[in-house]
mmCIF file of C-alpha atoms in Angstrom:
data_model
loop_
_atom_site.group_PDB
_atom_site.id
_atom_site.type_symbol
_atom_site.label_atom_id
_atom_site.label_comp_id
_atom_site.label_asym_id
_atom_site.label_seq_id
_atom_site.Cartn_x
_atom_site.Cartn_y
_atom_site.Cartn_z
ATOM 1 C CA UNK A 229 5.821 -0.984 -54.683
ATOM 2 C CA UNK A 230 2.883 -2.081 -52.546
ATOM 3 C CA UNK A 231 3.102 -4.386 -49.547
ATOM 4 C CA UNK A 232 0.887 -6.890 -51.356
ATOM 5 C CA UNK A 233 3.409 -7.346 -54.178
ATOM 6 C CA UNK A 234 6.625 -7.314 -52.201
ATOM 7 C CA UNK A 235 7.435 -10.710 -50.631
ATOM 8 C CA UNK A 236 10.327 -9.161 -48.679
ATOM 9 C CA UNK A 237 7.735 -7.127 -46.801
ATOM 10 C CA UNK A 238 4.801 -9.493 -46.600
ATOM 11 C CA UNK A 239 6.463 -12.889 -46.834
ATOM 12 C CA UNK A 240 3.300 -14.217 -48.431
ATOM 13 C CA UNK A 241 1.760 -12.228 -51.318
ATOM 14 C CA UNK A 242 -1.914 -11.534 -50.900
ATOM 15 C CA UNK A 243 -2.094 -12.063 -47.139
ATOM 16 C CA UNK A 244 -2.854 -8.555 -45.950
ATOM 17 C CA UNK A 245 -3.490 -9.700 -42.375
ATOM 18 C CA UNK A 246 -0.073 -11.312 -41.989
ATOM 19 C CA UNK A 247 1.554 -8.253 -43.558
ATOM 20 C CA UNK A 248 -0.073 -6.125 -40.869
ATOM 21 C CA UNK A 249 0.970 -8.562 -38.130
ATOM 22 C CA UNK A 250 4.601 -8.215 -39.246
ATOM 23 C CA UNK A 251 4.171 -4.438 -39.163
ATOM 24 C CA UNK A 252 2.997 -4.684 -35.561
ATOM 25 C CA UNK A 253 5.975 -6.851 -34.673
ATOM 26 C CA UNK A 254 8.607 -4.555 -36.165
ATOM 27 C CA UNK A 255 7.042 -1.206 -35.234
ATOM 28 C CA UNK A 256 6.352 -1.731 -31.523
ATOM 29 C CA UNK A 257 6.733 1.475 -29.530
ATOM 30 C CA UNK A 258 8.128 3.446 -32.496
ATOM 31 C CA UNK A 259 6.816 6.973 -33.060
ATOM 32 C CA UNK A 260 8.018 7.266 -36.684
ATOM 33 C CA UNK A 261 5.194 6.766 -39.180
ATOM 34 C CA UNK A 262 4.748 3.135 -40.255
ATOM 35 C CA UNK A 263 5.211 2.112 -43.880
ATOM 36 C CA UNK A 264 2.471 1.499 -46.439
ATOM 37 C CA UNK A 265 1.327 -1.684 -44.695
ATOM 38 C CA UNK A 266 -0.575 0.548 -42.236
ATOM 39 C CA UNK A 267 -3.077 1.308 -44.986
ATOM 40 C CA UNK A 268 -4.032 -2.373 -45.285
ATOM 41 C CA UNK A 269 -6.307 -2.154 -42.226
ATOM 42 C CA UNK A 270 -8.449 0.410 -44.079
ATOM 43 C CA UNK A 271 -9.312 -1.877 -46.962
ATOM 44 C CA UNK A 272 -13.021 -2.835 -47.031
ATOM 45 C CA UNK A 273 -12.196 -6.508 -47.426
ATOM 46 C CA UNK A 274 -9.606 -6.588 -44.638
ATOM 47 C CA UNK A 275 -10.235 -9.390 -42.097
ATOM 48 C CA UNK A 276 -10.065 -7.487 -38.793
ATOM 49 C CA UNK A 277 -11.171 -10.514 -36.785
ATOM 50 C CA UNK A 278 -8.304 -12.626 -38.109
ATOM 51 C CA UNK A 279 -5.912 -9.768 -37.360
ATOM 52 C CA UNK A 280 -6.963 -9.818 -33.703
ATOM 53 C CA UNK A 281 -6.653 -13.622 -33.641
ATOM 54 C CA UNK A 282 -3.139 -13.580 -35.131
ATOM 55 C CA UNK A 283 -2.040 -10.800 -32.770
ATOM 56 C CA UNK A 284 -3.267 -12.878 -29.805
ATOM 57 C CA UNK A 285 -1.508 -16.032 -31.084
ATOM 58 C CA UNK A 286 1.800 -14.222 -31.309
ATOM 59 C CA UNK A 287 1.695 -12.216 -28.079
ATOM 60 C CA UNK A 288 1.118 -8.960 -29.965
ATOM 61 C CA UNK A 289 -2.416 -7.905 -28.948
ATOM 62 C CA UNK A 290 -1.220 -5.090 -26.689
ATOM 63 C CA UNK A 291 1.281 -4.055 -29.335
ATOM 64 C CA UNK A 292 -1.584 -3.898 -31.861
ATOM 65 C CA UNK A 293 -3.503 -1.563 -29.534
ATOM 66 C CA UNK A 294 -0.439 0.640 -29.069
ATOM 67 C CA UNK A 295 0.173 0.827 -32.829
ATOM 68 C CA UNK A 296 -3.422 1.814 -33.493
ATOM 69 C CA UNK A 297 -3.325 4.467 -30.753
ATOM 70 C CA UNK A 298 0.088 5.804 -31.669
ATOM 71 C CA UNK A 299 -0.623 6.266 -35.369
ATOM 72 C CA UNK A 300 -4.289 7.283 -35.470
ATOM 73 C CA UNK A 301 -5.607 3.935 -36.665
ATOM 74 C CA UNK A 302 -7.801 3.015 -33.727
ATOM 75 C CA UNK A 303 -11.096 3.787 -35.464
ATOM 76 C CA UNK A 304 -10.135 1.597 -38.428
ATOM 77 C CA UNK A 305 -10.770 -1.372 -36.151
ATOM 78 C CA UNK A 306 -14.481 -2.266 -35.937
ATOM 79 C CA UNK A 307 -16.084 -0.941 -32.758
ATOM 80 C CA UNK A 308 -16.903 -4.378 -31.321
ATOM 81 C CA UNK A 309 -13.252 -5.386 -31.626
ATOM 82 C CA UNK A 310 -11.833 -2.042 -30.608
ATOM 83 C CA UNK A 311 -12.846 -2.101 -26.935
ATOM 84 C CA UNK A 312 -11.376 -5.542 -26.070
ATOM 85 C CA UNK A 313 -8.151 -4.775 -27.971
ATOM 86 C CA UNK A 314 -7.688 -1.498 -26.082
ATOM 87 C CA UNK A 315 -8.552 -3.275 -22.826
ATOM 88 C CA UNK A 316 -5.759 -5.755 -23.536
ATOM 89 C CA UNK A 317 -3.219 -2.912 -23.527
ATOM 90 C CA UNK A 318 -4.559 -1.519 -20.251
ATOM 91 C CA UNK A 319 -4.437 -4.973 -18.675
ATOM 92 C CA UNK A 320 -0.921 -5.593 -19.982
ATOM 93 C CA UNK A 321 0.218 -2.303 -18.440
ATOM 94 C CA UNK A 322 -1.337 -3.242 -15.099
ATOM 95 C CA UNK A 323 0.047 -6.775 -15.167
ATOM 96 C CA UNK A 324 3.545 -5.533 -16.135
ATOM 97 C CA UNK A 325 3.528 -3.108 -13.183
ATOM 98 C CA UNK A 326 2.251 -5.799 -10.814
ATOM 99 C CA UNK A 327 4.798 -8.422 -11.899
ATOM 100 C CA UNK A 328 7.669 -5.925 -11.913
ATOM 101 C CA UNK A 329 6.836 -4.933 -8.340
ATOM 102 C CA UNK A 330 6.742 -8.624 -7.402
ATOM 103 C CA UNK A 331 10.104 -9.213 -9.118
ATOM 104 C CA UNK A 332 11.631 -6.365 -7.108
ATOM 105 C CA UNK A 333 10.321 -7.904 -3.884
ATOM 106 C CA UNK A 334 11.709 -11.269 -4.880
ATOM 107 C CA UNK A 335 15.073 -9.782 -5.835
ATOM 108 C CA UNK A 336 15.336 -8.321 -2.348
ATOM 109 C CA UNK A 337 14.462 -11.654 -0.739
ATOM 110 C CA UNK A 338 17.088 -13.538 -2.736
ATOM 111 C CA UNK A 339 19.737 -10.867 -2.145
ATOM 112 C CA UNK A 340 19.129 -10.993 1.601
ATOM 113 C CA UNK A 341 19.690 -14.750 1.412
ATOM 114 C CA UNK A 342 23.041 -14.126 -0.315
ATOM 115 C CA UNK A 343 21.891 -15.743 -3.577
ATOM 116 C CA UNK A 344 22.892 -14.567 -7.054
ATOM 117 C CA UNK A 345 20.085 -14.640 -9.610
ATOM 118 C CA UNK A 346 19.254 -13.068 -12.942
ATOM 119 C CA UNK A 347 15.807 -11.965 -14.055
ATOM 120 C CA UNK A 348 15.225 -12.678 -17.744
ATOM 121 C CA UNK A 349 12.770 -12.342 -20.601
ATOM 122 C CA UNK A 350 9.685 -10.121 -20.253
ATOM 123 C CA UNK A 351 10.240 -8.422 -16.927
ATOM 124 C CA UNK A 352 13.612 -7.104 -18.157
ATOM 125 C CA UNK A 353 12.976 -6.854 -21.919
ATOM 126 C CA UNK A 354 9.878 -4.685 -21.427
ATOM 127 C CA UNK A 355 12.252 -1.761 -20.876
ATOM 128 C CA UNK A 356 15.575 -2.737 -22.436
ATOM 129 C CA UNK A 357 14.083 -3.577 -25.840
ATOM 130 C CA UNK A 358 10.697 -1.814 -25.943
ATOM 131 C CA UNK A 359 10.846 1.073 -23.441
ATOM 132 C CA UNK A 360 7.029 1.301 -23.341
ATOM 133 C CA UNK A 361 5.230 -0.311 -20.394
ATOM 134 C CA UNK A 362 2.725 -2.942 -21.377
ATOM 135 C CA UNK A 363 3.740 -3.516 -25.001
ATOM 136 C CA UNK A 364 5.924 -6.571 -24.477
ATOM 137 C CA UNK A 365 3.565 -9.306 -23.291
ATOM 138 C CA UNK A 366 4.646 -11.468 -20.340
ATOM 139 C CA UNK A 367 2.660 -13.564 -17.915
ATOM 140 C CA UNK A 368 5.195 -14.630 -15.315
ATOM 141 C CA UNK A 369 8.522 -13.726 -13.724
ATOM 142 C CA UNK A 370 11.475 -15.584 -15.213
ATOM 143 C CA UNK A 371 14.508 -16.297 -13.082
ATOM 144 C CA UNK A 372 17.918 -17.786 -13.945
ATOM 145 C CA UNK A 373 20.000 -19.319 -11.144
ATOM 146 C CA UNK A 374 23.118 -21.429 -10.711
ATOM 147 C CA UNK A 375 22.523 -25.219 -10.534
ATOM 148 C CA UNK A 376 24.133 -25.339 -7.086
ATOM 149 C CA UNK A 377 21.638 -22.790 -5.736
ATOM 150 C CA UNK A 378 18.515 -24.785 -6.519
ATOM 151 C CA UNK A 379 17.652 -25.782 -2.954
ATOM 152 C CA UNK A 380 18.467 -22.413 -1.320
ATOM 153 C CA UNK A 381 16.395 -20.637 -4.009
ATOM 154 C CA UNK A 382 13.541 -23.063 -3.488
ATOM 155 C CA UNK A 383 13.607 -22.373 0.256
ATOM 156 C CA UNK A 384 13.679 -18.604 -0.358
ATOM 157 C CA UNK A 385 10.680 -18.796 -2.689
ATOM 158 C CA UNK A 386 8.698 -20.854 -0.193
ATOM 159 C CA UNK A 387 9.567 -18.339 2.539
ATOM 160 C CA UNK A 388 8.361 -15.569 0.206
ATOM 161 C CA UNK A 389 4.894 -17.148 0.058
ATOM 162 C CA UNK A 390 5.193 -19.196 -3.118
ATOM 163 C CA UNK A 391 3.982 -22.788 -3.518
ATOM 164 C CA UNK A 392 5.889 -25.509 -5.401
ATOM 165 C CA UNK A 393 4.481 -28.322 -7.503
ATOM 166 C CA UNK A 394 1.173 -26.673 -8.389
ATOM 167 C CA UNK A 395 -0.684 -25.094 -11.293
ATOM 168 C CA UNK A 396 -3.033 -22.121 -11.215
ATOM 169 C CA UNK A 397 -6.621 -22.966 -12.170
ATOM 170 C CA UNK A 398 -8.073 -19.838 -13.896
ATOM 171 C CA UNK A 399 -11.591 -21.212 -13.465
ATOM 172 C CA UNK A 400 -11.522 -21.504 -9.706
ATOM 173 C CA UNK A 401 -8.651 -19.036 -9.179
ATOM 174 C CA UNK A 402 -7.059 -21.589 -6.896
ATOM 175 C CA UNK A 403 -3.912 -23.698 -7.012
ATOM 176 C CA UNK A 404 -4.169 -27.365 -7.928
ATOM 177 C CA UNK A 405 -1.593 -30.176 -7.840
ATOM 178 C CA UNK A 406 0.618 -30.509 -10.884
ATOM 179 C CA UNK A 407 -0.627 -33.171 -13.299
ATOM 180 C CA UNK A 408 1.177 -36.493 -13.254
ATOM 181 C CA UNK A 409 2.397 -36.013 -16.824
ATOM 182 C CA UNK A 410 3.795 -32.565 -16.142
ATOM 183 C CA UNK A 411 5.409 -33.735 -12.889
ATOM 184 C CA UNK A 412 7.146 -36.558 -14.755
ATOM 185 C CA UNK A 413 8.336 -34.196 -17.474
ATOM 186 C CA UNK A 414 9.955 -31.885 -14.915
ATOM 187 C CA UNK A 415 11.535 -34.830 -13.139
ATOM 188 C CA UNK A 416 13.314 -35.622 -16.396
ATOM 189 C CA UNK A 417 14.437 -31.995 -16.745
ATOM 190 C CA UNK A 418 16.509 -30.974 -13.701
ATOM 191 C CA UNK A 419 17.437 -27.749 -15.472
ATOM 192 C CA UNK A 420 13.925 -26.406 -15.095
ATOM 193 C CA UNK A 421 11.465 -26.385 -12.197
ATOM 194 C CA UNK A 422 7.692 -26.314 -12.386
ATOM 195 C CA UNK A 423 6.420 -22.778 -11.852
ATOM 196 C CA UNK A 424 6.207 -21.512 -8.296
ATOM 197 C CA UNK A 425 2.848 -19.826 -7.646
ATOM 198 C CA UNK A 426 1.488 -17.268 -5.183
ATOM 199 C CA UNK A 427 -2.163 -16.297 -4.956
ATOM 200 C CA UNK A 428 -2.501 -12.519 -4.648
ATOM 201 C CA UNK A 429 -6.190 -11.815 -4.102
ATOM 202 C CA UNK A 430 -5.940 -9.206 -6.845
ATOM 203 C CA UNK A 431 -8.740 -9.236 -9.442
ATOM 204 C CA UNK A 432 -6.454 -8.258 -12.302
ATOM 205 C CA UNK A 433 -3.517 -10.523 -11.464
ATOM 206 C CA UNK A 434 -4.873 -13.263 -9.167
ATOM 207 C CA UNK A 435 -1.723 -15.370 -9.420
ATOM 208 C CA UNK A 436 2.002 -14.659 -9.702
ATOM 209 C CA UNK A 437 4.078 -17.420 -11.292
ATOM 210 C CA UNK A 438 7.864 -17.605 -11.078
ATOM 211 C CA UNK A 439 9.646 -19.696 -13.709
ATOM 212 C CA UNK A 440 13.069 -20.840 -12.467
ATOM 213 C CA UNK A 441 15.738 -22.298 -14.761
ATOM 214 C CA UNK A 442 19.393 -23.157 -14.165
ATOM 215 C CA UNK A 443 20.519 -23.677 -17.757
ATOM 216 C CA UNK A 444 20.476 -21.645 -20.959
ATOM 217 C CA UNK A 445 19.643 -24.839 -22.897
ATOM 218 C CA UNK A 446 18.227 -28.114 -21.570
ATOM 219 C CA UNK A 447 19.363 -31.072 -19.531
ATOM 220 C CA UNK A 448 21.271 -33.650 -21.547
ATOM 221 C CA UNK A 449 21.274 -31.535 -24.698
ATOM 222 C CA UNK A 450 24.311 -31.430 -26.987
ATOM 223 C CA UNK A 451 24.730 -27.694 -26.469
ATOM 224 C CA UNK A 452 25.628 -26.319 -23.048
ATOM 225 C CA UNK A 453 26.875 -23.026 -21.617
ATOM 226 C CA UNK A 454 28.861 -23.065 -18.326
ATOM 227 C CA UNK A 455 26.500 -21.621 -15.760
ATOM 228 C CA UNK A 456 29.270 -20.528 -13.408
ATOM 229 C CA UNK A 457 30.434 -18.096 -16.121
ATOM 230 C CA UNK A 458 26.876 -16.986 -16.837
ATOM 231 C CA UNK A 459 26.096 -16.195 -13.210
ATOM 232 C CA UNK A 460 29.474 -14.490 -12.701
ATOM 233 C CA UNK A 461 28.512 -12.039 -15.427
ATOM 234 C CA UNK A 462 25.173 -10.909 -13.929
ATOM 235 C CA UNK A 463 24.666 -7.122 -14.216
ATOM 236 C CA UNK A 464 22.061 -4.677 -12.898
ATOM 237 C CA UNK A 465 19.362 -3.465 -15.298
ATOM 238 C CA UNK A 466 17.049 -0.514 -14.802
ATOM 239 C CA UNK A 467 13.581 -1.851 -15.499
ATOM 240 C CA UNK A 468 11.542 1.187 -14.444
ATOM 241 C CA UNK A 469 12.368 4.477 -12.735
ATOM 242 C CA UNK A 470 11.822 2.704 -9.412
ATOM 243 C CA UNK A 471 13.075 -0.828 -10.080
ATOM 244 C CA UNK A 472 16.523 -2.181 -10.902
ATOM 245 C CA UNK A 473 16.920 -5.937 -11.263
ATOM 246 C CA UNK A 474 19.915 -8.240 -11.763
ATOM 247 C CA UNK A 475 19.967 -9.758 -15.241
ATOM 248 C CA UNK A 476 22.229 -11.591 -17.649
ATOM 249 C CA UNK A 477 25.043 -9.786 -19.444
ATOM 250 C CA UNK A 478 24.231 -8.538 -22.969
ATOM 251 C CA UNK A 479 26.195 -11.456 -24.455
ATOM 252 C CA UNK A 480 24.443 -14.083 -22.335
ATOM 253 C CA UNK A 481 21.073 -12.403 -22.913
ATOM 254 C CA UNK A 482 21.473 -12.828 -26.669
ATOM 255 C CA UNK A 483 22.578 -16.438 -26.275
ATOM 256 C CA UNK A 484 19.625 -17.158 -24.001
ATOM 257 C CA UNK A 485 17.076 -15.496 -26.274
ATOM 258 C CA UNK A 486 18.282 -17.576 -29.212
ATOM 259 C CA UNK A 487 18.619 -20.819 -27.282
ATOM 260 C CA UNK A 488 15.160 -20.401 -25.769
ATOM 261 C CA UNK A 489 13.625 -19.911 -29.222
ATOM 262 C CA UNK A 490 15.602 -22.915 -30.449
ATOM 263 C CA UNK A 491 14.349 -25.105 -27.612
ATOM 264 C CA UNK A 492 10.713 -24.131 -28.180
ATOM 265 C CA UNK A 493 10.754 -24.516 -31.963
ATOM 266 C CA UNK A 494 13.437 -27.096 -32.840
ATOM 267 C CA UNK A 495 12.573 -29.769 -30.246
ATOM 268 C CA UNK A 496 9.450 -31.421 -31.629
ATOM 269 C CA UNK A 497 7.953 -32.347 -28.259
ATOM 270 C CA UNK A 498 8.199 -28.730 -27.113
ATOM 271 C CA UNK A 499 7.025 -27.274 -30.405
ATOM 272 C CA UNK A 500 3.930 -29.452 -30.441
ATOM 273 C CA UNK A 501 3.078 -28.368 -26.924
ATOM 274 C CA UNK A 502 3.642 -24.635 -27.469
ATOM 275 C CA UNK A 503 5.270 -23.526 -30.701
ATOM 276 C CA UNK A 504 7.402 -20.413 -31.043
ATOM 277 C CA UNK A 505 5.781 -17.014 -31.660
ATOM 278 C CA UNK A 506 6.695 -14.103 -33.891
ATOM 279 C CA UNK A 507 7.240 -11.948 -30.782
ATOM 280 C CA UNK A 508 10.121 -14.198 -29.693
ATOM 281 C CA UNK A 509 11.960 -13.591 -32.957
ATOM 282 C CA UNK A 510 11.376 -9.851 -32.483
ATOM 283 C CA UNK A 511 13.228 -10.077 -29.141
ATOM 284 C CA UNK A 512 16.223 -11.619 -30.949
ATOM 285 C CA UNK A 513 16.471 -9.015 -33.703
ATOM 286 C CA UNK A 514 15.810 -6.058 -31.387
ATOM 287 C CA UNK A 515 18.450 -7.162 -28.915
ATOM 288 C CA UNK A 516 21.020 -7.705 -31.672
ATOM 289 C CA UNK A 517 20.260 -4.342 -33.289
ATOM 290 C CA UNK A 518 20.875 -2.495 -30.004
ATOM 291 C CA UNK A 519 24.294 -4.033 -29.404
ATOM 292 C CA UNK A 520 27.482 -2.077 -30.260
ATOM 293 C CA UNK A 521 30.118 -3.691 -32.498
ATOM 294 C CA UNK A 522 32.233 -4.753 -29.531
ATOM 295 C CA UNK A 523 29.396 -6.698 -27.923
ATOM 296 C CA UNK A 524 28.516 -8.322 -31.229
ATOM 297 C CA UNK A 525 32.114 -9.489 -31.527
ATOM 298 C CA UNK A 526 31.912 -10.905 -27.987
ATOM 299 C CA UNK A 527 28.735 -12.773 -28.942
ATOM 300 C CA UNK A 528 30.465 -14.289 -31.973
ATOM 301 C CA UNK A 529 33.400 -15.351 -29.763
ATOM 302 C CA UNK A 530 31.042 -16.913 -27.195
ATOM 303 C CA UNK A 531 29.189 -18.860 -29.915
ATOM 304 C CA UNK A 532 32.490 -20.298 -31.126
ATOM 305 C CA UNK A 533 33.879 -20.995 -27.660
ATOM 306 C CA UNK A 534 30.768 -22.856 -26.441
ATOM 307 C CA UNK A 535 30.142 -24.718 -29.711
ATOM 308 C CA UNK A 536 26.751 -23.056 -30.293
ATOM 309 C CA UNK A 537 27.077 -22.445 -34.025
ATOM 310 C CA UNK A 538 24.266 -24.785 -35.072
ATOM 311 C CA UNK A 539 21.463 -23.638 -32.722
ATOM 312 C CA UNK A 540 22.369 -19.938 -33.056
ATOM 313 C CA UNK A 541 22.520 -20.247 -36.857
ATOM 314 C CA UNK A 542 19.108 -22.005 -36.863
ATOM 315 C CA UNK A 543 17.452 -19.186 -34.932
ATOM 316 C CA UNK A 544 19.285 -16.302 -36.564
ATOM 317 C CA UNK A 545 18.775 -17.753 -40.031
ATOM 318 C CA UNK A 546 15.006 -17.663 -39.517
ATOM 319 C CA UNK A 547 15.297 -14.231 -37.874
ATOM 320 C CA UNK A 548 17.110 -12.885 -40.929
ATOM 321 C CA UNK A 549 14.400 -14.331 -43.174
ATOM 322 C CA UNK A 550 11.664 -12.606 -41.181
ATOM 323 C CA UNK A 551 13.247 -9.186 -40.772
ATOM 324 C CA UNK A 552 15.874 -8.858 -43.484
ATOM 325 C CA UNK A 553 18.662 -8.647 -40.886
ATOM 326 C CA UNK A 554 22.161 -9.970 -41.454
ATOM 327 C CA UNK A 555 22.903 -11.600 -38.120
ATOM 328 C CA UNK A 556 24.088 -14.930 -39.524
ATOM 329 C CA UNK A 557 26.659 -13.294 -41.784
ATOM 330 C CA UNK A 558 27.907 -10.930 -39.077
ATOM 331 C CA UNK A 559 28.380 -13.861 -36.701
ATOM 332 C CA UNK A 560 30.249 -15.789 -39.405
ATOM 333 C CA UNK A 561 27.687 -18.624 -39.366
ATOM 334 C CA UNK A 562 26.656 -18.721 -43.029
ATOM 335 C CA UNK A 563 28.132 -22.183 -43.418
ATOM 336 C CA UNK A 564 25.935 -23.464 -40.605
ATOM 337 C CA UNK A 565 22.668 -21.876 -41.809
ATOM 338 C CA UNK A 566 22.187 -24.371 -44.602
ATOM 339 C CA UNK A 567 18.608 -24.894 -45.864
ATOM 340 C CA UNK A 568 18.528 -28.521 -44.724
ATOM 341 C CA UNK A 569 19.595 -27.506 -41.214
ATOM 342 C CA UNK A 570 17.080 -24.646 -41.036
ATOM 343 C CA UNK A 571 14.351 -27.144 -41.976
ATOM 344 C CA UNK A 572 15.445 -29.651 -39.329
ATOM 345 C CA UNK A 573 13.904 -30.552 -35.960
ATOM 346 C CA UNK A 574 14.971 -32.754 -33.057
ATOM 347 C CA UNK A 575 12.816 -35.669 -31.985
ATOM 348 C CA UNK A 576 15.154 -37.227 -29.413
ATOM 349 C CA UNK A 577 18.821 -38.134 -28.948
ATOM 350 C CA UNK A 578 20.254 -38.449 -32.423
ATOM 351 C CA UNK A 579 16.822 -38.367 -34.093
ATOM 352 C CA UNK A 580 16.057 -35.779 -36.761
ATOM 353 C CA UNK A 581 12.795 -34.772 -38.349
ATOM 354 C CA UNK A 582 12.086 -32.208 -41.046
ATOM 355 C CA UNK A 583 9.541 -29.494 -41.715
ATOM 356 C CA UNK A 584 9.086 -27.145 -44.695
ATOM 357 C CA UNK A 585 11.621 -24.625 -43.434
ATOM 358 C CA UNK A 586 9.306 -21.732 -44.375
ATOM 359 C CA UNK A 587 9.282 -19.843 -41.053
ATOM 360 C CA UNK A 588 6.679 -17.301 -42.177
ATOM 361 C CA UNK A 589 4.293 -20.044 -43.188
ATOM 362 C CA UNK A 590 4.899 -21.836 -39.909
ATOM 363 C CA UNK A 591 4.107 -18.729 -37.906
ATOM 364 C CA UNK A 592 1.243 -17.588 -40.104
ATOM 365 C CA UNK A 593 -0.607 -20.902 -40.117
ATOM 366 C CA UNK A 594 -2.637 -21.738 -36.974
ATOM 367 C CA UNK A 595 -2.364 -25.478 -37.692
ATOM 368 C CA UNK A 596 0.457 -27.333 -35.876
ATOM 369 C CA UNK A 597 3.718 -27.586 -37.748
ATOM 370 C CA UNK A 598 3.943 -30.785 -39.802
ATOM 371 C CA UNK A 599 7.128 -32.690 -38.878
ATOM 372 C CA UNK A 600 8.151 -35.616 -41.070
ATOM 373 C CA UNK A 601 10.961 -38.138 -41.072
ATOM 374 C CA UNK A 602 14.234 -36.787 -42.389
ATOM 375 C CA UNK A 603 15.405 -38.248 -45.692
ATOM 376 C CA UNK A 604 18.705 -40.082 -45.310
ATOM 377 C CA UNK A 605 21.490 -38.416 -47.245
#
């Protein structure tokens, strides 16, 4: 059976480009030969330009370069596209090394101040889920802290040379004041600070941004996880041969990965600003796949104990659709992953909107997701 005819592989018959994008997503850093979708790039009518565009949109450009290098497909990309794609991998490798070194410096600063923190997302996942430097795209250093440590952490970051309440201007390579709209948004969200920035003087990474959060969800949301328990479970993680960083426990990492995807894709205001990417769903399925049965059982218990069935089912339901996994069933959440819930979105307290519920189409289509009023039952 060819990839073009198998919806379980392509998700959308006839879209060779999206089939190849899903291959990139699932085959990152894997030496085993890819399946028949790898041959799609060799078709004379294959849209290589759209492939590069889709890879960029979903944080998979470096992963595309690695796949092409790893499996002898590099010359199947047109020459004028090949050089910038390969350069993206080199830059990702450099940026990952630079940000990891900065995270290690910051970890030492916070530890000296007696503060417990957990590094999350890209700086940790680059090794724990992908094990190949530069494949997992990340642009900043993500940090989770306890709500009561906000001011001491702020002081430590300022002492470490970071600036609060600013944005980095890539045109001038300088810091500028945060816009009034963004400042107001953060004032309404005490669970999340504006990025802290530090100018480096480095041509490749002129700015280091640190993203600090003190909640796995969002302020005032109906789903919460006690942060005292989260921070009590912080564990060390080996990120490179030289760097070990504190991070969330495997259980809390899975919860956070899912809840972060949920926040970015279920809340309409957030989704319209920056919708979820395919790479974020890859993080969820890769993390789950690596967990032993005991940890999976602990995750299921935590979901039940904290009342997280609905958001976890929403994310894992779409993850199962994309990758053919069975996370929803294993977590015992099948009753929560109803089609009407998977097609829901949140517009505000108690307000529900709807979208098509076709996660592949949502990810595949560059146009913003179309949210409509929910039909009263």
